[in-house]
mmCIF file of C-alpha atoms and ligand atoms in Angstrom:
data_model
loop_
_atom_site.group_PDB
_atom_site.id
_atom_site.type_symbol
_atom_site.label_atom_id
_atom_site.label_comp_id
_atom_site.label_asym_id
_atom_site.label_seq_id
_atom_site.Cartn_x
_atom_site.Cartn_y
_atom_site.Cartn_z
ATOM 1 C CA UNK A 1 119.617 -30.188 -37.219
ATOM 2 C CA UNK A 2 121.925 -29.901 -34.311
ATOM 3 C CA UNK A 3 122.138 -27.002 -32.609
ATOM 4 C CA UNK A 4 124.672 -24.407 -33.352
ATOM 5 C CA UNK A 5 127.424 -24.980 -30.739
ATOM 6 C CA UNK A 6 127.090 -21.422 -29.120
ATOM 7 C CA UNK A 7 122.763 -22.092 -28.414
ATOM 8 C CA UNK A 8 123.986 -25.963 -26.925
ATOM 9 C CA UNK A 9 124.491 -26.746 -23.238
ATOM 10 C CA UNK A 10 128.140 -25.943 -22.815
ATOM 11 C CA UNK A 11 128.278 -29.299 -20.197
ATOM 12 C CA UNK A 12 127.571 -31.642 -22.744
ATOM 13 C CA UNK A 13 130.616 -33.015 -24.176
ATOM 14 C CA UNK A 14 132.308 -32.321 -27.965
ATOM 15 C CA UNK A 15 134.500 -33.425 -30.231
ATOM 16 C CA UNK A 16 133.723 -30.251 -33.049
ATOM 17 C CA UNK A 17 136.513 -27.999 -30.994
ATOM 18 C CA UNK A 18 138.350 -25.533 -33.266
ATOM 19 C CA UNK A 19 141.374 -24.574 -32.584
ATOM 20 C CA UNK A 20 140.460 -21.362 -32.378
ATOM 21 C CA UNK A 21 137.368 -21.447 -29.471
ATOM 22 C CA UNK A 22 139.679 -23.578 -27.136
ATOM 23 C CA UNK A 23 142.333 -20.303 -27.298
ATOM 24 C CA UNK A 24 138.840 -18.182 -27.295
ATOM 25 C CA UNK A 25 138.109 -20.274 -23.669
ATOM 26 C CA UNK A 26 141.841 -19.493 -22.053
ATOM 27 C CA UNK A 27 140.868 -16.086 -23.318
ATOM 28 C CA UNK A 28 137.906 -15.501 -21.175
ATOM 29 C CA UNK A 29 138.081 -12.925 -17.900
ATOM 30 C CA UNK A 30 140.053 -15.600 -15.373
ATOM 31 C CA UNK A 31 137.034 -15.466 -13.203
ATOM 32 C CA UNK A 32 134.414 -15.955 -15.340
ATOM 33 C CA UNK A 33 136.694 -19.001 -17.250
ATOM 34 C CA UNK A 34 136.293 -20.860 -13.871
ATOM 35 C CA UNK A 35 132.942 -19.966 -13.221
ATOM 36 C CA UNK A 36 131.404 -21.545 -16.263
ATOM 37 C CA UNK A 37 134.163 -24.061 -15.596
ATOM 38 C CA UNK A 38 132.677 -25.323 -11.730
ATOM 39 C CA UNK A 39 128.975 -25.092 -13.579
ATOM 40 C CA UNK A 40 130.132 -27.683 -15.685
ATOM 41 C CA UNK A 41 132.272 -29.631 -13.058
ATOM 42 C CA UNK A 42 129.000 -30.100 -11.359
ATOM 43 C CA UNK A 43 127.106 -31.165 -13.767
ATOM 44 C CA UNK A 44 128.715 -34.596 -13.985
ATOM 45 C CA UNK A 45 130.192 -34.752 -11.027
ATOM 46 C CA UNK A 46 130.214 -33.969 -7.112
ATOM 47 C CA UNK A 47 132.471 -31.343 -6.835
ATOM 48 C CA UNK A 48 133.092 -32.166 -2.905
ATOM 49 C CA UNK A 49 134.812 -36.080 -4.208
ATOM 50 C CA UNK A 50 138.293 -35.802 -5.374
ATOM 51 C CA UNK A 51 139.847 -39.207 -6.751
ATOM 52 C CA UNK A 52 142.914 -40.788 -5.605
ATOM 53 C CA UNK A 53 145.120 -41.986 -7.681
ATOM 54 C CA UNK A 54 149.297 -43.675 -6.163
ATOM 55 C CA UNK A 55 151.994 -43.907 -8.174
ATOM 56 C CA UNK A 56 154.847 -46.547 -8.247
ATOM 57 C CA UNK A 57 157.829 -46.791 -10.385
ATOM 58 C CA UNK A 58 157.875 -50.609 -10.589
ATOM 59 C CA UNK A 59 161.063 -49.894 -13.524
ATOM 60 C CA UNK A 60 163.038 -46.450 -12.991
ATOM 61 C CA UNK A 61 165.884 -44.977 -15.407
ATOM 62 C CA UNK A 62 167.348 -45.849 -18.152
ATOM 63 C CA UNK A 63 165.004 -45.061 -20.827
ATOM 64 C CA UNK A 64 165.709 -44.806 -24.705
ATOM 65 C CA UNK A 65 163.866 -41.753 -24.743
ATOM 66 C CA UNK A 66 165.085 -38.547 -24.671
ATOM 67 C CA UNK A 67 161.726 -36.447 -23.311
ATOM 68 C CA UNK A 68 163.407 -32.965 -22.125
ATOM 69 C CA UNK A 69 161.602 -33.126 -18.810
ATOM 70 C CA UNK A 70 162.329 -36.470 -17.760
ATOM 71 C CA UNK A 71 164.979 -37.576 -14.866
ATOM 72 C CA UNK A 72 164.891 -40.511 -16.507
ATOM 73 C CA UNK A 73 166.400 -40.422 -19.830
ATOM 74 C CA UNK A 74 169.402 -42.386 -20.386
ATOM 75 C CA UNK A 75 169.915 -39.055 -22.459
ATOM 76 C CA UNK A 76 170.939 -36.057 -19.653
ATOM 77 C CA UNK A 77 172.757 -37.432 -16.427
ATOM 78 C CA UNK A 78 170.537 -36.449 -13.430
ATOM 79 C CA UNK A 79 171.938 -38.806 -11.178
ATOM 80 C CA UNK A 80 169.104 -40.991 -11.132
ATOM 81 C CA UNK A 81 170.217 -44.535 -10.430
ATOM 82 C CA UNK A 82 168.509 -47.056 -12.779
ATOM 83 C CA UNK A 83 166.871 -50.505 -12.057
ATOM 84 C CA UNK A 84 165.546 -53.289 -12.792
ATOM 85 C CA UNK A 85 161.432 -54.252 -13.463
ATOM 86 C CA UNK A 86 160.190 -55.075 -9.916
ATOM 87 C CA UNK A 87 159.435 -58.086 -9.021
ATOM 88 C CA UNK A 88 155.205 -58.953 -8.589
ATOM 89 C CA UNK A 89 154.897 -59.603 -5.035
ATOM 90 C CA UNK A 90 156.956 -56.567 -4.165
ATOM 91 C CA UNK A 91 154.966 -54.537 -5.990
ATOM 92 C CA UNK A 92 151.404 -55.832 -4.593
ATOM 93 C CA UNK A 93 152.674 -55.554 -1.162
ATOM 94 C CA UNK A 94 153.530 -51.622 -2.477
ATOM 95 C CA UNK A 95 149.397 -51.657 -3.768
ATOM 96 C CA UNK A 96 148.337 -52.539 -0.325
ATOM 97 C CA UNK A 97 149.725 -50.011 1.719
ATOM 98 C CA UNK A 98 148.598 -47.516 -0.641
ATOM 99 C CA UNK A 99 145.541 -49.100 -0.366
ATOM 100 C CA UNK A 100 145.520 -48.865 3.187
ATOM 101 C CA UNK A 101 146.205 -45.133 2.920
ATOM 102 C CA UNK A 102 143.684 -43.960 0.989
ATOM 103 C CA UNK A 103 144.680 -44.778 -2.700
ATOM 104 C CA UNK A 104 141.520 -45.899 -4.939
ATOM 105 C CA UNK A 105 143.477 -46.237 -8.133
ATOM 106 C CA UNK A 106 147.140 -47.496 -8.069
ATOM 107 C CA UNK A 107 149.008 -46.714 -11.251
ATOM 108 C CA UNK A 108 152.551 -48.738 -12.011
ATOM 109 C CA UNK A 109 154.745 -46.726 -14.306
ATOM 110 C CA UNK A 110 158.361 -48.324 -16.746
ATOM 111 C CA UNK A 111 161.134 -46.037 -17.959
ATOM 112 C CA UNK A 112 160.138 -47.456 -21.471
ATOM 113 C CA UNK A 113 160.464 -46.460 -24.707
ATOM 114 C CA UNK A 114 157.704 -48.966 -25.307
ATOM 115 C CA UNK A 115 157.016 -52.644 -23.355
ATOM 116 C CA UNK A 116 158.971 -55.634 -24.339
ATOM 117 C CA UNK A 117 156.722 -59.202 -25.195
ATOM 118 C CA UNK A 118 159.521 -60.638 -22.286
ATOM 119 C CA UNK A 119 158.668 -58.134 -19.719
ATOM 120 C CA UNK A 120 154.615 -59.446 -19.965
ATOM 121 C CA UNK A 121 153.783 -61.778 -17.817
ATOM 122 C CA UNK A 122 155.481 -59.647 -15.113
ATOM 123 C CA UNK A 123 153.385 -56.539 -15.547
ATOM 124 C CA UNK A 124 150.155 -59.504 -16.558
ATOM 125 C CA UNK A 125 151.273 -60.692 -12.896
ATOM 126 C CA UNK A 126 151.870 -57.321 -11.353
ATOM 127 C CA UNK A 127 148.211 -55.853 -12.413
ATOM 128 C CA UNK A 128 145.873 -59.444 -11.554
ATOM 129 C CA UNK A 129 147.754 -59.042 -8.295
ATOM 130 C CA UNK A 130 146.757 -55.326 -8.012
ATOM 131 C CA UNK A 131 143.621 -56.073 -9.203
ATOM 132 C CA UNK A 132 142.584 -58.696 -6.513
ATOM 133 C CA UNK A 133 143.560 -56.017 -3.849
ATOM 134 C CA UNK A 134 139.908 -54.842 -4.827
ATOM 135 C CA UNK A 135 142.256 -51.280 -6.494
ATOM 136 C CA UNK A 136 141.313 -50.028 -9.826
ATOM 137 C CA UNK A 137 144.695 -50.772 -12.525
ATOM 138 C CA UNK A 138 146.452 -48.412 -14.336
ATOM 139 C CA UNK A 139 149.587 -48.467 -16.459
ATOM 140 C CA UNK A 140 152.009 -46.563 -17.785
ATOM 141 C CA UNK A 141 154.831 -48.273 -20.019
ATOM 142 C CA UNK A 142 155.338 -45.961 -22.629
ATOM 143 C CA UNK A 143 154.196 -47.808 -26.864
ATOM 144 C CA UNK A 144 152.003 -50.743 -26.629
ATOM 145 C CA UNK A 145 150.963 -52.836 -29.957
ATOM 146 C CA UNK A 146 147.261 -53.396 -30.079
ATOM 147 C CA UNK A 147 147.757 -57.771 -28.644
ATOM 148 C CA UNK A 148 149.683 -56.331 -25.447
ATOM 149 C CA UNK A 149 146.929 -54.066 -25.088
ATOM 150 C CA UNK A 150 144.733 -57.284 -25.246
ATOM 151 C CA UNK A 151 147.194 -59.451 -22.942
ATOM 152 C CA UNK A 152 146.877 -56.184 -20.081
ATOM 153 C CA UNK A 153 142.890 -56.045 -20.340
ATOM 154 C CA UNK A 154 142.791 -59.885 -19.508
ATOM 155 C CA UNK A 155 145.441 -59.754 -17.030
ATOM 156 C CA UNK A 156 142.682 -56.419 -15.286
ATOM 157 C CA UNK A 157 144.298 -53.803 -16.370
ATOM 158 C CA UNK A 158 141.497 -50.623 -15.922
ATOM 159 C CA UNK A 159 143.347 -47.844 -17.114
ATOM 160 C CA UNK A 160 146.497 -46.888 -18.703
ATOM 161 C CA UNK A 161 148.380 -43.395 -19.021
ATOM 162 C CA UNK A 162 150.173 -42.259 -21.874
ATOM 163 C CA UNK A 163 150.495 -38.614 -22.711
ATOM 164 C CA UNK A 164 149.735 -36.639 -25.361
ATOM 165 C CA UNK A 165 152.112 -33.850 -23.432
ATOM 166 C CA UNK A 166 152.003 -30.370 -25.535
ATOM 167 C CA UNK A 167 150.467 -29.200 -28.081
ATOM 168 C CA UNK A 168 151.264 -30.950 -31.537
ATOM 169 C CA UNK A 169 153.718 -27.731 -32.972
ATOM 170 C CA UNK A 170 155.737 -27.539 -30.069
ATOM 171 C CA UNK A 171 156.315 -31.896 -29.212
ATOM 172 C CA UNK A 172 159.803 -31.469 -31.206
ATOM 173 C CA UNK A 173 160.819 -29.038 -28.711
ATOM 174 C CA UNK A 174 160.316 -31.992 -26.211
ATOM 175 C CA UNK A 175 160.861 -34.730 -27.359
ATOM 176 C CA UNK A 176 162.928 -36.529 -30.749
ATOM 177 C CA UNK A 177 162.502 -39.877 -29.874
ATOM 178 C CA UNK A 178 158.961 -40.352 -31.394
ATOM 179 C CA UNK A 179 156.545 -38.155 -32.729
ATOM 180 C CA UNK A 180 152.316 -37.181 -31.800
ATOM 181 C CA UNK A 181 151.512 -39.440 -34.425
ATOM 182 C CA UNK A 182 153.200 -43.026 -32.915
ATOM 183 C CA UNK A 183 151.684 -41.432 -29.199
ATOM 184 C CA UNK A 184 148.167 -41.592 -30.986
ATOM 185 C CA UNK A 185 148.645 -44.954 -32.128
ATOM 186 C CA UNK A 186 148.997 -46.417 -28.688
ATOM 187 C CA UNK A 187 146.054 -44.188 -27.482
ATOM 188 C CA UNK A 188 144.055 -46.007 -30.054
ATOM 189 C CA UNK A 189 145.272 -49.293 -29.243
ATOM 190 C CA UNK A 190 144.570 -49.456 -25.770
ATOM 191 C CA UNK A 191 140.827 -47.823 -26.178
ATOM 192 C CA UNK A 192 140.332 -50.586 -29.184
ATOM 193 C CA UNK A 193 140.866 -53.408 -26.283
ATOM 194 C CA UNK A 194 138.013 -51.627 -24.432
ATOM 195 C CA UNK A 195 140.803 -50.012 -21.700
ATOM 196 C CA UNK A 196 140.132 -46.840 -19.710
ATOM 197 C CA UNK A 197 142.500 -44.417 -21.645
ATOM 198 C CA UNK A 198 144.055 -41.816 -18.948
ATOM 199 C CA UNK A 199 145.676 -38.914 -21.269
ATOM 200 C CA UNK A 200 146.684 -35.364 -20.442
ATOM 201 C CA UNK A 201 149.907 -33.355 -20.445
ATOM 202 C CA UNK A 202 153.038 -30.888 -19.142
ATOM 203 C CA UNK A 203 152.412 -26.892 -18.742
ATOM 204 C CA UNK A 204 155.627 -24.781 -18.186
ATOM 205 C CA UNK A 205 156.908 -26.488 -20.353
ATOM 206 C CA UNK A 206 157.992 -23.015 -21.954
ATOM 207 C CA UNK A 207 155.326 -23.901 -24.330
ATOM 208 C CA UNK A 208 153.233 -20.735 -24.887
ATOM 209 C CA UNK A 209 149.274 -20.680 -24.808
ATOM 210 C CA UNK A 210 148.212 -21.176 -27.970
ATOM 211 C CA UNK A 211 150.796 -24.758 -27.501
ATOM 212 C CA UNK A 212 148.776 -25.224 -24.104
ATOM 213 C CA UNK A 213 145.328 -24.905 -26.140
ATOM 214 C CA UNK A 214 147.156 -27.119 -28.817
ATOM 215 C CA UNK A 215 147.149 -29.891 -26.317
ATOM 216 C CA UNK A 216 143.523 -29.847 -25.491
ATOM 217 C CA UNK A 217 142.067 -29.270 -28.873
ATOM 218 C CA UNK A 218 144.171 -32.827 -29.361
ATOM 219 C CA UNK A 219 142.840 -34.416 -26.186
ATOM 220 C CA UNK A 220 138.788 -32.990 -27.237
ATOM 221 C CA UNK A 221 139.199 -33.997 -30.694
ATOM 222 C CA UNK A 222 140.715 -37.180 -29.943
ATOM 223 C CA UNK A 223 137.482 -40.300 -31.286
ATOM 224 C CA UNK A 224 136.551 -40.446 -27.628
ATOM 225 C CA UNK A 225 137.615 -37.997 -24.566
ATOM 226 C CA UNK A 226 140.255 -39.200 -22.147
ATOM 227 C CA UNK A 227 138.446 -40.872 -19.019
ATOM 228 C CA UNK A 228 141.465 -38.681 -16.835
ATOM 229 C CA UNK A 229 143.231 -36.958 -17.856
ATOM 230 C CA UNK A 230 146.032 -35.295 -15.923
ATOM 231 C CA UNK A 231 147.338 -31.788 -16.177
ATOM 232 C CA UNK A 232 151.199 -32.707 -14.837
ATOM 233 C CA UNK A 233 152.908 -28.918 -13.656
ATOM 234 C CA UNK A 234 156.656 -29.589 -14.758
ATOM 235 C CA UNK A 235 158.821 -30.447 -11.565
ATOM 236 C CA UNK A 236 162.354 -29.368 -12.560
ATOM 237 C CA UNK A 237 164.820 -31.526 -12.990
ATOM 238 C CA UNK A 238 167.789 -30.827 -12.889
ATOM 239 C CA UNK A 239 170.361 -31.780 -16.043
ATOM 240 C CA UNK A 240 167.067 -32.514 -17.527
ATOM 241 C CA UNK A 241 167.012 -29.846 -20.508
ATOM 242 C CA UNK A 242 163.632 -28.156 -20.023
ATOM 243 C CA UNK A 243 164.150 -28.042 -15.908
ATOM 244 C CA UNK A 244 167.518 -26.309 -16.526
ATOM 245 C CA UNK A 245 165.457 -23.941 -18.589
ATOM 246 C CA UNK A 246 162.527 -23.653 -16.478
ATOM 247 C CA UNK A 247 164.707 -23.268 -13.234
ATOM 248 C CA UNK A 248 166.328 -19.761 -14.693
ATOM 249 C CA UNK A 249 163.477 -18.248 -16.419
ATOM 250 C CA UNK A 250 160.683 -18.961 -13.668
ATOM 251 C CA UNK A 251 157.757 -21.983 -13.580
ATOM 252 C CA UNK A 252 154.452 -21.464 -14.965
ATOM 253 C CA UNK A 253 152.142 -18.455 -13.493
ATOM 254 C CA UNK A 254 149.240 -19.738 -11.135
ATOM 255 C CA UNK A 255 146.856 -18.378 -12.742
ATOM 256 C CA UNK A 256 147.617 -19.476 -16.052
ATOM 257 C CA UNK A 257 147.541 -23.347 -14.347
ATOM 258 C CA UNK A 258 144.285 -22.827 -13.396
ATOM 259 C CA UNK A 259 143.417 -21.285 -16.728
ATOM 260 C CA UNK A 260 143.969 -24.697 -18.003
ATOM 261 C CA UNK A 261 142.498 -26.913 -16.061
ATOM 262 C CA UNK A 262 139.395 -24.619 -16.528
ATOM 263 C CA UNK A 263 139.924 -25.182 -20.602
ATOM 264 C CA UNK A 264 140.584 -29.315 -19.801
ATOM 265 C CA UNK A 265 137.629 -29.019 -17.742
ATOM 266 C CA UNK A 266 135.389 -27.516 -20.287
ATOM 267 C CA UNK A 267 136.352 -28.854 -23.666
ATOM 268 C CA UNK A 268 136.274 -32.540 -21.829
ATOM 269 C CA UNK A 269 133.340 -32.202 -19.252
ATOM 270 C CA UNK A 270 132.698 -35.701 -18.214
ATOM 271 C CA UNK A 271 136.338 -36.453 -17.695
ATOM 272 C CA UNK A 272 138.213 -36.666 -14.705
ATOM 273 C CA UNK A 273 140.630 -33.969 -14.107
ATOM 274 C CA UNK A 274 143.384 -35.380 -12.276
ATOM 275 C CA UNK A 275 145.862 -31.677 -10.544
ATOM 276 C CA UNK A 276 149.260 -33.861 -11.347
ATOM 277 C CA UNK A 277 152.890 -32.777 -10.755
ATOM 278 C CA UNK A 278 154.024 -30.395 -9.463
ATOM 279 C CA UNK A 279 151.310 -30.046 -6.501
ATOM 280 C CA UNK A 280 154.082 -30.400 -3.863
ATOM 281 C CA UNK A 281 155.371 -26.566 -4.662
ATOM 282 C CA UNK A 282 151.749 -25.286 -5.311
ATOM 283 C CA UNK A 283 150.138 -22.924 -2.150
ATOM 284 C CA UNK A 284 146.923 -24.381 -1.151
ATOM 285 C CA UNK A 285 145.332 -21.514 -2.679
ATOM 286 C CA UNK A 286 146.156 -22.161 -5.840
ATOM 287 C CA UNK A 287 145.333 -25.885 -4.972
ATOM 288 C CA UNK A 288 141.836 -24.639 -4.291
ATOM 289 C CA UNK A 289 141.598 -22.547 -6.915
ATOM 290 C CA UNK A 290 142.213 -25.740 -9.396
ATOM 291 C CA UNK A 291 139.428 -27.516 -7.631
ATOM 292 C CA UNK A 292 137.175 -25.129 -7.907
ATOM 293 C CA UNK A 293 138.315 -24.687 -11.637
ATOM 294 C CA UNK A 294 137.383 -29.075 -12.375
ATOM 295 C CA UNK A 295 140.268 -30.690 -10.993
ATOM 296 C CA UNK A 296 138.617 -33.119 -8.957
ATOM 297 C CA UNK A 297 141.658 -36.236 -8.682
ATOM 298 C CA UNK A 298 145.579 -36.134 -6.905
ATOM 299 C CA UNK A 299 148.248 -38.692 -6.582
ATOM 300 C CA UNK A 300 148.912 -39.164 -2.665
ATOM 301 C CA UNK A 301 151.378 -40.212 -1.234
ATOM 302 C CA UNK A 302 154.936 -39.160 -0.876
ATOM 303 C CA UNK A 303 156.660 -39.623 -4.257
ATOM 304 C CA UNK A 304 154.978 -39.712 -8.243
ATOM 305 C CA UNK A 305 157.102 -41.685 -9.952
ATOM 306 C CA UNK A 306 161.641 -40.257 -8.574
ATOM 307 C CA UNK A 307 160.219 -36.683 -7.445
ATOM 308 C CA UNK A 308 158.302 -35.834 -3.872
ATOM 309 C CA UNK A 309 154.568 -34.959 -4.114
ATOM 310 C CA UNK A 310 153.141 -33.826 -0.715
ATOM 311 C CA UNK A 311 152.571 -35.637 2.782
ATOM 312 C CA UNK A 312 149.619 -37.849 3.064
ATOM 313 C CA UNK A 313 149.140 -35.897 6.360
ATOM 314 C CA UNK A 314 148.749 -32.157 4.771
ATOM 315 C CA UNK A 315 146.999 -33.845 2.326
ATOM 316 C CA UNK A 316 144.613 -34.656 4.662
ATOM 317 C CA UNK A 317 144.648 -30.746 6.270
ATOM 318 C CA UNK A 318 143.728 -29.795 2.829
ATOM 319 C CA UNK A 319 140.788 -31.927 2.236
ATOM 320 C CA UNK A 320 139.548 -31.069 6.083
ATOM 321 C CA UNK A 321 140.097 -27.602 5.307
ATOM 322 C CA UNK A 322 138.292 -27.154 1.374
ATOM 323 C CA UNK A 323 135.646 -30.005 2.536
ATOM 324 C CA UNK A 324 137.251 -32.435 0.141
ATOM 325 C CA UNK A 325 136.413 -36.091 0.500
ATOM 326 C CA UNK A 326 137.245 -39.188 -1.624
ATOM 327 C CA UNK A 327 135.612 -39.937 -4.214
ATOM 328 C CA UNK A 328 133.083 -42.852 -3.294
ATOM 329 C CA UNK A 329 133.824 -42.675 0.019
ATOM 330 C CA UNK A 330 130.175 -42.546 0.428
ATOM 331 C CA UNK A 331 130.077 -40.022 3.457
ATOM 332 C CA UNK A 332 127.804 -36.817 2.257
HETATM 333 N N1 SAM B 401 157.209 -44.350 -20.358
HETATM 334 C C1 SAM B 401 156.082 -43.919 -20.540
HETATM 335 C C2 SAM B 401 156.303 -42.961 -20.947
HETATM 336 O O1 SAM B 401 156.472 -41.990 -21.456
HETATM 337 O O2 SAM B 401 154.661 -42.581 -21.168
HETATM 338 C C3 SAM B 401 155.112 -43.636 -18.738
HETATM 339 C C4 SAM B 401 155.912 -42.621 -17.681
HETATM 340 S S1 SAM B 401 156.733 -41.359 -17.747
HETATM 341 C C5 SAM B 401 156.915 -40.353 -16.400
HETATM 342 C C6 SAM B 401 154.648 -40.601 -17.201
HETATM 343 C C7 SAM B 401 154.656 -39.079 -17.903
HETATM 344 O O3 SAM B 401 155.184 -38.371 -17.107
HETATM 345 C C8 SAM B 401 154.951 -38.022 -19.592
HETATM 346 O O4 SAM B 401 154.388 -38.630 -19.825
HETATM 347 C C9 SAM B 401 154.641 -36.442 -18.148
HETATM 348 O O5 SAM B 401 153.691 -36.268 -18.676
HETATM 349 C C10 SAM B 401 154.993 -36.429 -16.873
HETATM 350 N N2 SAM B 401 156.127 -36.176 -16.481
HETATM 351 C C11 SAM B 401 157.467 -37.279 -16.594
HETATM 352 N N3 SAM B 401 158.162 -36.080 -16.012
HETATM 353 C C12 SAM B 401 157.852 -35.087 -15.982
HETATM 354 C C13 SAM B 401 157.760 -33.869 -14.649
HETATM 355 N N4 SAM B 401 159.256 -33.931 -14.779
HETATM 356 N N5 SAM B 401 157.245 -33.087 -14.559
HETATM 357 C C14 SAM B 401 155.787 -33.085 -15.004
HETATM 358 N N6 SAM B 401 155.643 -34.225 -15.429
HETATM 359 C C15 SAM B 401 156.421 -35.198 -15.854
HETATM 360 C C1 DTB B 402 150.966 -38.581 -15.485
HETATM 361 O O1 DTB B 402 150.353 -37.550 -16.085
HETATM 362 N N1 DTB B 402 151.691 -38.114 -14.201
HETATM 363 C C2 DTB B 402 151.764 -38.891 -13.238
HETATM 364 C C3 DTB B 402 151.634 -40.264 -14.193
HETATM 365 N N2 DTB B 402 151.271 -39.693 -15.367
HETATM 366 C C4 DTB B 402 152.343 -41.585 -14.997
HETATM 367 C C5 DTB B 402 153.786 -38.750 -13.414
HETATM 368 C C6 DTB B 402 154.321 -37.935 -12.444
HETATM 369 C C7 DTB B 402 155.906 -38.096 -12.656
HETATM 370 C C8 DTB B 402 156.496 -36.320 -13.016
HETATM 371 C C9 DTB B 402 158.012 -36.526 -12.504
HETATM 372 C C10 DTB B 402 158.429 -38.000 -11.331
HETATM 373 O O2 DTB B 402 158.108 -38.641 -10.286
HETATM 374 O O3 DTB B 402 159.230 -38.398 -11.867
HETATM 375 FE FE1 SF4 B 403 161.279 -42.588 -20.893
HETATM 376 FE FE2 SF4 B 403 158.983 -41.866 -20.189
HETATM 377 FE FE3 SF4 B 403 160.388 -40.660 -19.202
HETATM 378 FE FE4 SF4 B 403 160.079 -39.963 -21.373
HETATM 379 S S1 SF4 B 403 158.627 -39.982 -20.359
HETATM 380 S S2 SF4 B 403 161.778 -40.273 -20.581
HETATM 381 S S3 SF4 B 403 159.542 -41.963 -22.393
HETATM 382 S S4 SF4 B 403 160.317 -42.621 -18.846
#
């Protein structure tokens, strides 16, 4: 017989989390929550190591979806200039620069509702070219069909990013052009083809703690936990409904952000938890707390997809001051 959950090892992955259990973690005293998360983090990872990914927007703007946070939706006037899908050789040249500056994974993002078969050959060329540089490959291209997922895997795709973004109840407030179920279908197609899953969400969109718990509950009860779990803090973009709302009402409280990271670490103990968008306006101390609470991945480079990210030199100083090093760098 399995031991009741409260007696079992807290570092072992579980898929039977209840929403109430996830909510109860959020309610723990802050230092207790961070301590527990730090303990679990050490069971699976070296806490001095941080994985580094670099993003490139390979197709910018003009997206058919109406995600209320996004600079790239054609539904909002954000002043962003839409572009065409980049040529593969230019993408591979950018990836080579990313590798030279220390990135281990290169993530190609496209502002699409779904991948169209006509664009597959270019994507395949990009993925195989980036892979040939010795980088891990990641793509985020919207919804995929199972045959498309198979083709991307065959081209050398290691990770696919497809976020659930928030709890199921708040989802309809954030986006109306697709459903939670649409997202789950693509995640299942990606998994079925043996591609690693990168799936997380955004906090600070005006959602409540119950929605943050709802997101983490949804991730923790997937048939397999995400391999990468990005926690983005909303980057408010002028002209988007949620960006304008957050600019008026204020950003997410830093302590609550750290709580979200810690709960992510506890409910998906083996996932690489990524401190993702929003670092540009976070203090060094807040980022340090995120690393203590179990974050062990960041995006590097001065741009995310369309918004700014800290300069490489300031991240290098932060790593040096905190005694952190890139994952897999071999240093002791
Ligand atoms: N179109 C694809 C999709 O939506 O899956 C891929 C690109 S989309 C920009 C990837 C993710 O970026 C979104 O799921 C969302 O979590 C994050 N994101 C987009 N805009 C953001 C913002 N302003 N602040 C924080 N995260 C954001
Ligand atoms: C993820 O969760 N965060 C990244 C990546 N996956 C694709 C994207 C962040 C985008 C932030 C807004 C922008 O730069 O446009
Ligand atoms: Fe399009 Fe992705 Fe932006 Fe939504 S988040 S509008 S799907 S690019």
